[in-house]
Amino acid sequence: MTLADRIAIFREHLEEWLRGLYHGMITHPAYEKIEKEAEDAEDEFMLACFPDAFGVPSPVSYYTAELLPYLEREFEAWERRLWDRESLIERKGQQYHF
């Protein structure tokens, strides 16, 4: 193995390591935060549309019930996700590392 080959192999390993470092330190936490914010926005929309699913009376439930056929899959996943959470305060507190 020549010196040029060893240098090329070292550069490949170094590039791979630096890519992993960048992903672990910069991009992964950003993706995680973006996903949580998107999930929170979806939760807020669904709760505004279907508050009666959790026992909160709403005068607009008659009109938002028309959205249910279009949001059927999202509604089931949203309801399951909310019932599995321990509390909304815990979820929001994770942002601030309490």
PDB file of N, CA and C in Angstrom:
ATOM      1  N   MET A   1       0.860  -1.170   0.000  1.00  0.00           N
ATOM      2  CA  MET A   1       0.000   0.000   0.000  1.00  0.00           C
ATOM      3  C   MET A   1       0.907   1.234   0.000  1.00  0.00           C
ATOM      4  N   THR A   2       0.650   2.102  -0.929  1.00  0.00           N
ATOM      5  CA  THR A   2       1.497   3.290  -1.040  1.00  0.00           C
ATOM      6  C   THR A   2       1.024   4.347  -0.057  1.00  0.00           C
ATOM      7  N   LEU A   3       1.859   5.341   0.072  1.00  0.00           N
ATOM      8  CA  LEU A   3       1.550   6.458   0.971  1.00  0.00           C
ATOM      9  C   LEU A   3       0.314   7.206   0.486  1.00  0.00           C
ATOM     10  N   ALA A   4       0.161   7.361  -0.816  1.00  0.00           N
ATOM     11  CA  ALA A   4      -1.005   8.061  -1.378  1.00  0.00           C
ATOM     12  C   ALA A   4      -2.290   7.300  -1.059  1.00  0.00           C
ATOM     13  N   ASP A   5      -2.244   5.974  -1.123  1.00  0.00           N
ATOM     14  CA  ASP A   5      -3.426   5.167  -0.795  1.00  0.00           C
ATOM     15  C   ASP A   5      -3.793   5.306   0.671  1.00  0.00           C
ATOM     16  N   ARG A   6      -2.810   5.289   1.536  1.00  0.00           N
ATOM     17  CA  ARG A   6      -3.076   5.434   2.976  1.00  0.00           C
ATOM     18  C   ARG A   6      -3.633   6.824   3.291  1.00  0.00           C
ATOM     19  N   ILE A   7      -3.110   7.837   2.614  1.00  0.00           N
ATOM     20  CA  ILE A   7      -3.629   9.198   2.822  1.00  0.00           C
ATOM     21  C   ILE A   7      -5.080   9.283   2.340  1.00  0.00           C
ATOM     22  N   ALA A   8      -5.393   8.663   1.209  1.00  0.00           N
ATOM     23  CA  ALA A   8      -6.762   8.671   0.687  1.00  0.00           C
ATOM     24  C   ALA A   8      -7.716   7.968   1.650  1.00  0.00           C
ATOM     25  N   ILE A   9      -7.299   6.835   2.171  1.00  0.00           N
ATOM     26  CA  ILE A   9      -8.129   6.096   3.132  1.00  0.00           C
ATOM     27  C   ILE A   9      -8.329   6.922   4.402  1.00  0.00           C
ATOM     28  N   PHE A  10      -7.262   7.556   4.888  1.00  0.00           N
ATOM     29  CA  PHE A  10      -7.363   8.404   6.080  1.00  0.00           C
ATOM     30  C   PHE A  10      -8.336   9.558   5.838  1.00  0.00           C
ATOM     31  N   ARG A  11      -8.264  10.190   4.658  1.00  0.00           N
ATOM     32  CA  ARG A  11      -9.171  11.304   4.342  1.00  0.00           C
ATOM     33  C   ARG A  11     -10.620  10.824   4.291  1.00  0.00           C
ATOM     34  N   GLU A  12     -10.865   9.636   3.731  1.00  0.00           N
ATOM     35  CA  GLU A  12     -12.229   9.097   3.686  1.00  0.00           C
ATOM     36  C   GLU A  12     -12.777   8.871   5.088  1.00  0.00           C
ATOM     37  N   HIS A  13     -11.966   8.283   5.945  1.00  0.00           N
ATOM     38  CA  HIS A  13     -12.394   8.043   7.336  1.00  0.00           C
ATOM     39  C   HIS A  13     -12.610   9.367   8.064  1.00  0.00           C
ATOM     40  N   LEU A  14     -11.752  10.326   7.843  1.00  0.00           N
ATOM     41  CA  LEU A  14     -11.883  11.632   8.486  1.00  0.00           C
ATOM     42  C   LEU A  14     -13.150  12.340   8.016  1.00  0.00           C
ATOM     43  N   GLU A  15     -13.432  12.303   6.718  1.00  0.00           N
ATOM     44  CA  GLU A  15     -14.652  12.923   6.195  1.00  0.00           C
ATOM     45  C   GLU A  15     -15.903  12.267   6.775  1.00  0.00           C
ATOM     46  N   GLU A  16     -15.895  10.946   6.859  1.00  0.00           N
ATOM     47  CA  GLU A  16     -17.031  10.231   7.433  1.00  0.00           C
ATOM     48  C   GLU A  16     -17.218  10.592   8.901  1.00  0.00           C
ATOM     49  N   TRP A  17     -16.134  10.678   9.630  1.00  0.00           N
ATOM     50  CA  TRP A  17     -16.208  11.028  11.046  1.00  0.00           C
ATOM     51  C   TRP A  17     -16.718  12.455  11.223  1.00  0.00           C
ATOM     52  N   LEU A  18     -16.225  13.379  10.390  1.00  0.00           N
ATOM     53  CA  LEU A  18     -16.665  14.772  10.495  1.00  0.00           C
ATOM     54  C   LEU A  18     -18.139  14.918  10.107  1.00  0.00           C
ATOM     55  N   ARG A  19     -18.599  14.162   9.098  1.00  0.00           N
ATOM     56  CA  ARG A  19     -20.010  14.176   8.737  1.00  0.00           C
ATOM     57  C   ARG A  19     -20.870  13.696   9.909  1.00  0.00           C
ATOM     58  N   GLY A  20     -20.438  12.634  10.566  1.00  0.00           N
ATOM     59  CA  GLY A  20     -21.174  12.130  11.723  1.00  0.00           C
ATOM     60  C   GLY A  20     -21.179  13.113  12.879  1.00  0.00           C
ATOM     61  N   LEU A  21     -20.048  13.754  13.102  1.00  0.00           N
ATOM     62  CA  LEU A  21     -19.953  14.766  14.159  1.00  0.00           C
ATOM     63  C   LEU A  21     -20.894  15.933  13.882  1.00  0.00           C
ATOM     64  N   TYR A  22     -20.893  16.408  12.641  1.00  0.00           N
ATOM     65  CA  TYR A  22     -21.764  17.523  12.260  1.00  0.00           C
ATOM     66  C   TYR A  22     -23.227  17.130  12.424  1.00  0.00           C
ATOM     67  N   HIS A  23     -23.568  15.944  11.981  1.00  0.00           N
ATOM     68  CA  HIS A  23     -24.954  15.491  12.108  1.00  0.00           C
ATOM     69  C   HIS A  23     -25.360  15.381  13.576  1.00  0.00           C
ATOM     70  N   GLY A  24     -24.491  14.818  14.382  1.00  0.00           N
ATOM     71  CA  GLY A  24     -24.818  14.629  15.790  1.00  0.00           C
ATOM     72  C   GLY A  24     -24.896  15.917  16.587  1.00  0.00           C
ATOM     73  N   MET A  25     -24.069  16.884  16.225  1.00  0.00           N
ATOM     74  CA  MET A  25     -24.029  18.121  17.007  1.00  0.00           C
ATOM     75  C   MET A  25     -24.959  19.204  16.467  1.00  0.00           C
ATOM     76  N   ILE A  26     -25.162  19.244  15.168  1.00  0.00           N
ATOM     77  CA  ILE A  26     -25.890  20.362  14.574  1.00  0.00           C
ATOM     78  C   ILE A  26     -27.242  19.944  14.003  1.00  0.00           C
ATOM     79  N   THR A  27     -27.241  19.051  13.031  1.00  0.00           N
ATOM     80  CA  THR A  27     -28.480  18.793  12.300  1.00  0.00           C
ATOM     81  C   THR A  27     -29.486  17.939  13.063  1.00  0.00           C
ATOM     82  N   HIS A  28     -29.056  16.909  13.755  1.00  0.00           N
ATOM     83  CA  HIS A  28     -30.011  16.032  14.435  1.00  0.00           C
ATOM     84  C   HIS A  28     -30.846  16.775  15.481  1.00  0.00           C
ATOM     85  N   PRO A  29     -30.244  17.570  16.365  1.00  0.00           N
ATOM     86  CA  PRO A  29     -31.083  18.304  17.315  1.00  0.00           C
ATOM     87  C   PRO A  29     -32.043  19.265  16.623  1.00  0.00           C
ATOM     88  N   ALA A  30     -31.603  19.850  15.498  1.00  0.00           N
ATOM     89  CA  ALA A  30     -32.477  20.770  14.776  1.00  0.00           C
ATOM     90  C   ALA A  30     -33.671  20.017  14.196  1.00  0.00           C
ATOM     91  N   TYR A  31     -33.432  18.847  13.593  1.00  0.00           N
ATOM     92  CA  TYR A  31     -34.525  18.049  13.059  1.00  0.00           C
ATOM     93  C   TYR A  31     -35.495  17.650  14.160  1.00  0.00           C
ATOM     94  N   GLU A  32     -34.961  17.291  15.300  1.00  0.00           N
ATOM     95  CA  GLU A  32     -35.795  16.880  16.419  1.00  0.00           C
ATOM     96  C   GLU A  32     -36.701  18.024  16.871  1.00  0.00           C
ATOM     97  N   LYS A  33     -36.141  19.222  16.960  1.00  0.00           N
ATOM     98  CA  LYS A  33     -36.943  20.381  17.377  1.00  0.00           C
ATOM     99  C   LYS A  33     -38.001  20.717  16.344  1.00  0.00           C
ATOM    100  N   ILE A  34     -37.636  20.640  15.063  1.00  0.00           N
ATOM    101  CA  ILE A  34     -38.597  20.942  14.002  1.00  0.00           C
ATOM    102  C   ILE A  34     -39.732  19.937  14.020  1.00  0.00           C
ATOM    103  N   GLU A  35     -39.425  18.664  14.208  1.00  0.00           N
ATOM    104  CA  GLU A  35     -40.460  17.636  14.271  1.00  0.00           C
ATOM    105  C   GLU A  35     -41.390  17.860  15.453  1.00  0.00           C
ATOM    106  N   LYS A  36     -40.841  18.219  16.604  1.00  0.00           N
ATOM    107  CA  LYS A  36     -41.685  18.463  17.778  1.00  0.00           C
ATOM    108  C   LYS A  36     -42.582  19.676  17.570  1.00  0.00           C
ATOM    109  N   GLU A  37     -42.050  20.744  16.971  1.00  0.00           N
ATOM    110  CA  GLU A  37     -42.852  21.935  16.723  1.00  0.00           C
ATOM    111  C   GLU A  37     -43.975  21.639  15.726  1.00  0.00           C
ATOM    112  N   ALA A  38     -43.661  20.862  14.691  1.00  0.00           N
ATOM    113  CA  ALA A  38     -44.695  20.492  13.718  1.00  0.00           C
ATOM    114  C   ALA A  38     -45.766  19.630  14.373  1.00  0.00           C
ATOM    115  N   GLU A  39     -45.348  18.722  15.228  1.00  0.00           N
ATOM    116  CA  GLU A  39     -46.301  17.872  15.933  1.00  0.00           C
ATOM    117  C   GLU A  39     -47.171  18.701  16.869  1.00  0.00           C
ATOM    118  N   ASP A  40     -46.583  19.680  17.551  1.00  0.00           N
ATOM    119  CA  ASP A  40     -47.358  20.551  18.435  1.00  0.00           C
ATOM    120  C   ASP A  40     -48.374  21.376  17.645  1.00  0.00           C
ATOM    121  N   ALA A  41     -47.962  21.880  16.475  1.00  0.00           N
ATOM    122  CA  ALA A  41     -48.885  22.660  15.640  1.00  0.00           C
ATOM    123  C   ALA A  41     -50.042  21.782  15.161  1.00  0.00           C
ATOM    124  N   GLU A  42     -49.743  20.537  14.783  1.00  0.00           N
ATOM    125  CA  GLU A  42     -50.793  19.618  14.361  1.00  0.00           C
ATOM    126  C   GLU A  42     -51.731  19.313  15.529  1.00  0.00           C
ATOM    127  N   ASP A  43     -51.170  19.122  16.713  1.00  0.00           N
ATOM    128  CA  ASP A  43     -51.991  18.852  17.898  1.00  0.00           C
ATOM    129  C   ASP A  43     -52.927  20.021  18.191  1.00  0.00           C
ATOM    130  N   GLU A  44     -52.416  21.227  18.079  1.00  0.00           N
ATOM    131  CA  GLU A  44     -53.239  22.408  18.358  1.00  0.00           C
ATOM    132  C   GLU A  44     -54.374  22.533  17.346  1.00  0.00           C
ATOM    133  N   PHE A  45     -54.082  22.272  16.077  1.00  0.00           N
ATOM    134  CA  PHE A  45     -55.116  22.329  15.043  1.00  0.00           C
ATOM    135  C   PHE A  45     -56.200  21.287  15.303  1.00  0.00           C
ATOM    136  N   MET A  46     -55.778  20.054  15.581  1.00  0.00           N
ATOM    137  CA  MET A  46     -56.747  18.986  15.809  1.00  0.00           C
ATOM    138  C   MET A  46     -57.573  19.245  17.072  1.00  0.00           C
ATOM    139  N   LEU A  47     -56.942  19.779  18.106  1.00  0.00           N
ATOM    140  CA  LEU A  47     -57.681  20.077  19.334  1.00  0.00           C
ATOM    141  C   LEU A  47     -58.664  21.217  19.106  1.00  0.00           C
ATOM    142  N   ALA A  48     -58.304  22.183  18.268  1.00  0.00           N
ATOM    143  CA  ALA A  48     -59.231  23.269  17.951  1.00  0.00           C
ATOM    144  C   ALA A  48     -60.416  22.760  17.141  1.00  0.00           C
ATOM    145  N   CYS A  49     -60.169  21.771  16.286  1.00  0.00           N
ATOM    146  CA  CYS A  49     -61.245  21.226  15.453  1.00  0.00           C
ATOM    147  C   CYS A  49     -62.120  20.218  16.193  1.00  0.00           C
ATOM    148  N   PHE A  50     -61.524  19.411  17.056  1.00  0.00           N
ATOM    149  CA  PHE A  50     -62.256  18.327  17.706  1.00  0.00           C
ATOM    150  C   PHE A  50     -62.079  18.335  19.221  1.00  0.00           C
ATOM    151  N   PRO A  51     -62.461  19.403  19.902  1.00  0.00           N
ATOM    152  CA  PRO A  51     -62.284  19.420  21.366  1.00  0.00           C
ATOM    153  C   PRO A  51     -63.240  18.465  22.081  1.00  0.00           C
ATOM    154  N   ASP A  52     -64.359  18.135  21.443  1.00  0.00           N
ATOM    155  CA  ASP A  52     -65.314  17.249  22.096  1.00  0.00           C
ATOM    156  C   ASP A  52     -64.782  15.830  22.237  1.00  0.00           C
ATOM    157  N   ALA A  53     -63.719  15.493  21.540  1.00  0.00           N
ATOM    158  CA  ALA A  53     -63.107  14.166  21.691  1.00  0.00           C
ATOM    159  C   ALA A  53     -62.510  14.001  23.082  1.00  0.00           C
ATOM    160  N   PHE A  54     -62.212  15.113  23.729  1.00  0.00           N
ATOM    161  CA  PHE A  54     -61.634  15.072  25.073  1.00  0.00           C
ATOM    162  C   PHE A  54     -62.555  15.682  26.117  1.00  0.00           C
ATOM    163  N   GLY A  55     -63.826  15.812  25.770  1.00  0.00           N
ATOM    164  CA  GLY A  55     -64.808  16.256  26.745  1.00  0.00           C
ATOM    165  C   GLY A  55     -64.931  17.755  26.880  1.00  0.00           C
ATOM    166  N   VAL A  56     -64.364  18.511  25.969  1.00  0.00           N
ATOM    167  CA  VAL A  56     -64.481  19.969  26.011  1.00  0.00           C
ATOM    168  C   VAL A  56     -65.593  20.368  25.046  1.00  0.00           C
ATOM    169  N   PRO A  57     -66.682  20.935  25.548  1.00  0.00           N
ATOM    170  CA  PRO A  57     -67.784  21.283  24.649  1.00  0.00           C
ATOM    171  C   PRO A  57     -67.382  22.420  23.706  1.00  0.00           C
ATOM    172  N   SER A  58     -67.846  22.325  22.474  1.00  0.00           N
ATOM    173  CA  SER A  58     -67.508  23.331  21.475  1.00  0.00           C
ATOM    174  C   SER A  58     -68.724  23.610  20.606  1.00  0.00           C
ATOM    175  N   PRO A  59     -69.059  24.881  20.410  1.00  0.00           N
ATOM    176  CA  PRO A  59     -70.209  25.195  19.566  1.00  0.00           C
ATOM    177  C   PRO A  59     -69.938  24.955  18.077  1.00  0.00           C
ATOM    178  N   VAL A  60     -68.696  24.830  17.681  1.00  0.00           N
ATOM    179  CA  VAL A  60     -68.389  24.641  16.261  1.00  0.00           C
ATOM    180  C   VAL A  60     -68.180  23.174  15.899  1.00  0.00           C
ATOM    181  N   SER A  61     -68.438  22.269  16.805  1.00  0.00           N
ATOM    182  CA  SER A  61     -68.236  20.842  16.544  1.00  0.00           C
ATOM    183  C   SER A  61     -69.086  20.348  15.384  1.00  0.00           C
ATOM    184  N   TYR A  62     -70.245  20.927  15.222  1.00  0.00           N
ATOM    185  CA  TYR A  62     -71.114  20.526  14.117  1.00  0.00           C
ATOM    186  C   TYR A  62     -70.429  20.786  12.774  1.00  0.00           C
ATOM    187  N   TYR A  63     -69.739  21.908  12.666  1.00  0.00           N
ATOM    188  CA  TYR A  63     -69.095  22.267  11.406  1.00  0.00           C
ATOM    189  C   TYR A  63     -67.764  21.537  11.207  1.00  0.00           C
ATOM    190  N   THR A  64     -67.028  21.356  12.274  1.00  0.00           N
ATOM    191  CA  THR A  64     -65.736  20.674  12.135  1.00  0.00           C
ATOM    192  C   THR A  64     -65.903  19.172  11.949  1.00  0.00           C
ATOM    193  N   ALA A  65     -67.075  18.633  12.266  1.00  0.00           N
ATOM    194  CA  ALA A  65     -67.320  17.211  12.037  1.00  0.00           C
ATOM    195  C   ALA A  65     -67.268  16.881  10.545  1.00  0.00           C
ATOM    196  N   GLU A  66     -67.505  17.868   9.703  1.00  0.00           N
ATOM    197  CA  GLU A  66     -67.420  17.661   8.260  1.00  0.00           C
ATOM    198  C   GLU A  66     -65.990  17.394   7.807  1.00  0.00           C
ATOM    199  N   LEU A  67     -65.000  17.786   8.613  1.00  0.00           N
ATOM    200  CA  LEU A  67     -63.598  17.545   8.274  1.00  0.00           C
ATOM    201  C   LEU A  67     -63.154  16.132   8.604  1.00  0.00           C
ATOM    202  N   LEU A  68     -63.905  15.449   9.439  1.00  0.00           N
ATOM    203  CA  LEU A  68     -63.494  14.136   9.930  1.00  0.00           C
ATOM    204  C   LEU A  68     -63.184  13.111   8.837  1.00  0.00           C
ATOM    205  N   PRO A  69     -63.978  13.009   7.760  1.00  0.00           N
ATOM    206  CA  PRO A  69     -63.613  12.036   6.715  1.00  0.00           C
ATOM    207  C   PRO A  69     -62.252  12.329   6.070  1.00  0.00           C
ATOM    208  N   TYR A  70     -61.874  13.591   6.014  1.00  0.00           N
ATOM    209  CA  TYR A  70     -60.602  13.960   5.394  1.00  0.00           C
ATOM    210  C   TYR A  70     -59.426  13.782   6.353  1.00  0.00           C
ATOM    211  N   LEU A  71     -59.708  13.830   7.633  1.00  0.00           N
ATOM    212  CA  LEU A  71     -58.651  13.753   8.646  1.00  0.00           C
ATOM    213  C   LEU A  71     -58.728  12.459   9.452  1.00  0.00           C
ATOM    214  N   GLU A  72     -59.341  11.437   8.905  1.00  0.00           N
ATOM    215  CA  GLU A  72     -59.573  10.210   9.669  1.00  0.00           C
ATOM    216  C   GLU A  72     -58.273   9.584  10.178  1.00  0.00           C
ATOM    217  N   ARG A  73     -57.296   9.377   9.300  1.00  0.00           N
ATOM    218  CA  ARG A  73     -56.034   8.750   9.723  1.00  0.00           C
ATOM    219  C   ARG A  73     -55.286   9.623  10.718  1.00  0.00           C
ATOM    220  N   GLU A  74     -55.238  10.921  10.430  1.00  0.00           N
ATOM    221  CA  GLU A  74     -54.542  11.824  11.339  1.00  0.00           C
ATOM    222  C   GLU A  74     -55.232  11.894  12.699  1.00  0.00           C
ATOM    223  N   PHE A  75     -56.577  11.827  12.683  1.00  0.00           N
ATOM    224  CA  PHE A  75     -57.331  11.907  13.930  1.00  0.00           C
ATOM    225  C   PHE A  75     -57.020  10.726  14.839  1.00  0.00           C
ATOM    226  N   GLU A  76     -56.996   9.519  14.268  1.00  0.00           N
ATOM    227  CA  GLU A  76     -56.714   8.327  15.077  1.00  0.00           C
ATOM    228  C   GLU A  76     -55.309   8.379  15.662  1.00  0.00           C
ATOM    229  N   ALA A  77     -54.346   8.765  14.849  1.00  0.00           N
ATOM    230  CA  ALA A  77     -52.962   8.858  15.333  1.00  0.00           C
ATOM    231  C   ALA A  77     -52.829   9.953  16.383  1.00  0.00           C
ATOM    232  N   TRP A  78     -53.512  11.075  16.168  1.00  0.00           N
ATOM    233  CA  TRP A  78     -53.453  12.195  17.108  1.00  0.00           C
ATOM    234  C   TRP A  78     -54.064  11.800  18.447  1.00  0.00           C
ATOM    235  N   GLU A  79     -55.219  11.152  18.406  1.00  0.00           N
ATOM    236  CA  GLU A  79     -55.883  10.756  19.643  1.00  0.00           C
ATOM    237  C   GLU A  79     -55.026   9.759  20.425  1.00  0.00           C
ATOM    238  N   ARG A  80     -54.450   8.793  19.731  1.00  0.00           N
ATOM    239  CA  ARG A  80     -53.578   7.808  20.377  1.00  0.00           C
ATOM    240  C   ARG A  80     -52.353   8.491  20.991  1.00  0.00           C
ATOM    241  N   ARG A  81     -51.787   9.429  20.251  1.00  0.00           N
ATOM    242  CA  ARG A  81     -50.590  10.119  20.735  1.00  0.00           C
ATOM    243  C   ARG A  81     -50.901  10.961  21.981  1.00  0.00           C
ATOM    244  N   LEU A  82     -52.034  11.626  21.985  1.00  0.00           N
ATOM    245  CA  LEU A  82     -52.381  12.448  23.150  1.00  0.00           C
ATOM    246  C   LEU A  82     -52.707  11.604  24.373  1.00  0.00           C
ATOM    247  N   TRP A  83     -53.344  10.466  24.176  1.00  0.00           N
ATOM    248  CA  TRP A  83     -53.661   9.621  25.324  1.00  0.00           C
ATOM    249  C   TRP A  83     -52.404   8.983  25.894  1.00  0.00           C
ATOM    250  N   ASP A  84     -51.379   8.771  25.052  1.00  0.00           N
ATOM    251  CA  ASP A  84     -50.150   8.147  25.532  1.00  0.00           C
ATOM    252  C   ASP A  84     -49.251   9.121  26.286  1.00  0.00           C
ATOM    253  N   ARG A  85     -49.409  10.401  26.036  1.00  0.00           N
ATOM    254  CA  ARG A  85     -48.576  11.384  26.737  1.00  0.00           C
ATOM    255  C   ARG A  85     -48.966  11.466  28.196  1.00  0.00           C
ATOM    256  N   GLU A  86     -47.965  11.756  29.020  1.00  0.00           N
ATOM    257  CA  GLU A  86     -48.287  11.912  30.437  1.00  0.00           C
ATOM    258  C   GLU A  86     -48.939  13.266  30.689  1.00  0.00           C
ATOM    259  N   SER A  87     -48.365  14.333  30.133  1.00  0.00           N
ATOM    260  CA  SER A  87     -48.997  15.635  30.258  1.00  0.00           C
ATOM    261  C   SER A  87     -48.393  16.596  29.244  1.00  0.00           C
ATOM    262  N   LEU A  88     -49.169  17.626  28.913  1.00  0.00           N
ATOM    263  CA  LEU A  88     -48.692  18.643  27.978  1.00  0.00           C
ATOM    264  C   LEU A  88     -47.589  19.484  28.623  1.00  0.00           C
ATOM    265  N   ILE A  89     -47.676  19.674  29.931  1.00  0.00           N
ATOM    266  CA  ILE A  89     -46.661  20.462  30.634  1.00  0.00           C
ATOM    267  C   ILE A  89     -45.315  19.755  30.571  1.00  0.00           C
ATOM    268  N   GLU A  90     -45.335  18.428  30.704  1.00  0.00           N
ATOM    269  CA  GLU A  90     -44.094  17.670  30.593  1.00  0.00           C
ATOM    270  C   GLU A  90     -43.492  17.825  29.195  1.00  0.00           C
ATOM    271  N   ARG A  91     -44.355  17.764  28.190  1.00  0.00           N
ATOM    272  CA  ARG A  91     -43.890  17.884  26.797  1.00  0.00           C
ATOM    273  C   ARG A  91     -43.263  19.251  26.551  1.00  0.00           C
ATOM    274  N   LYS A  92     -43.917  20.299  26.991  1.00  0.00           N
ATOM    275  CA  LYS A  92     -43.377  21.642  26.784  1.00  0.00           C
ATOM    276  C   LYS A  92     -42.149  21.881  27.659  1.00  0.00           C
ATOM    277  N   GLY A  93     -42.098  21.253  28.821  1.00  0.00           N
ATOM    278  CA  GLY A  93     -40.944  21.401  29.699  1.00  0.00           C
ATOM    279  C   GLY A  93     -39.676  20.781  29.141  1.00  0.00           C
ATOM    280  N   GLN A  94     -39.823  19.792  28.254  1.00  0.00           N
ATOM    281  CA  GLN A  94     -38.658  19.169  27.633  1.00  0.00           C
ATOM    282  C   GLN A  94     -37.883  20.160  26.782  1.00  0.00           C
ATOM    283  N   GLN A  95     -38.550  21.184  26.271  1.00  0.00           N
ATOM    284  CA  GLN A  95     -37.875  22.194  25.463  1.00  0.00           C
ATOM    285  C   GLN A  95     -36.855  22.969  26.288  1.00  0.00           C
ATOM    286  N   TYR A  96     -37.133  23.120  27.564  1.00  0.00           N
ATOM    287  CA  TYR A  96     -36.304  23.965  28.422  1.00  0.00           C
ATOM    288  C   TYR A  96     -35.418  23.166  29.346  1.00  0.00           C
ATOM    289  N   HIS A  97     -35.418  21.845  29.226  1.00  0.00           N
ATOM    290  CA  HIS A  97     -34.545  20.958  29.994  1.00  0.00           C
ATOM    291  C   HIS A  97     -34.682  21.132  31.498  1.00  0.00           C
ATOM    292  N   PHE A  98     -35.943  21.141  31.979  1.00  0.00           N
ATOM    293  CA  PHE A  98     -36.183  21.245  33.420  1.00  0.00           C
ATOM    294  C   PHE A  98     -35.861  19.953  34.076  1.00  0.00           C
TER     295      PHE A  98
END
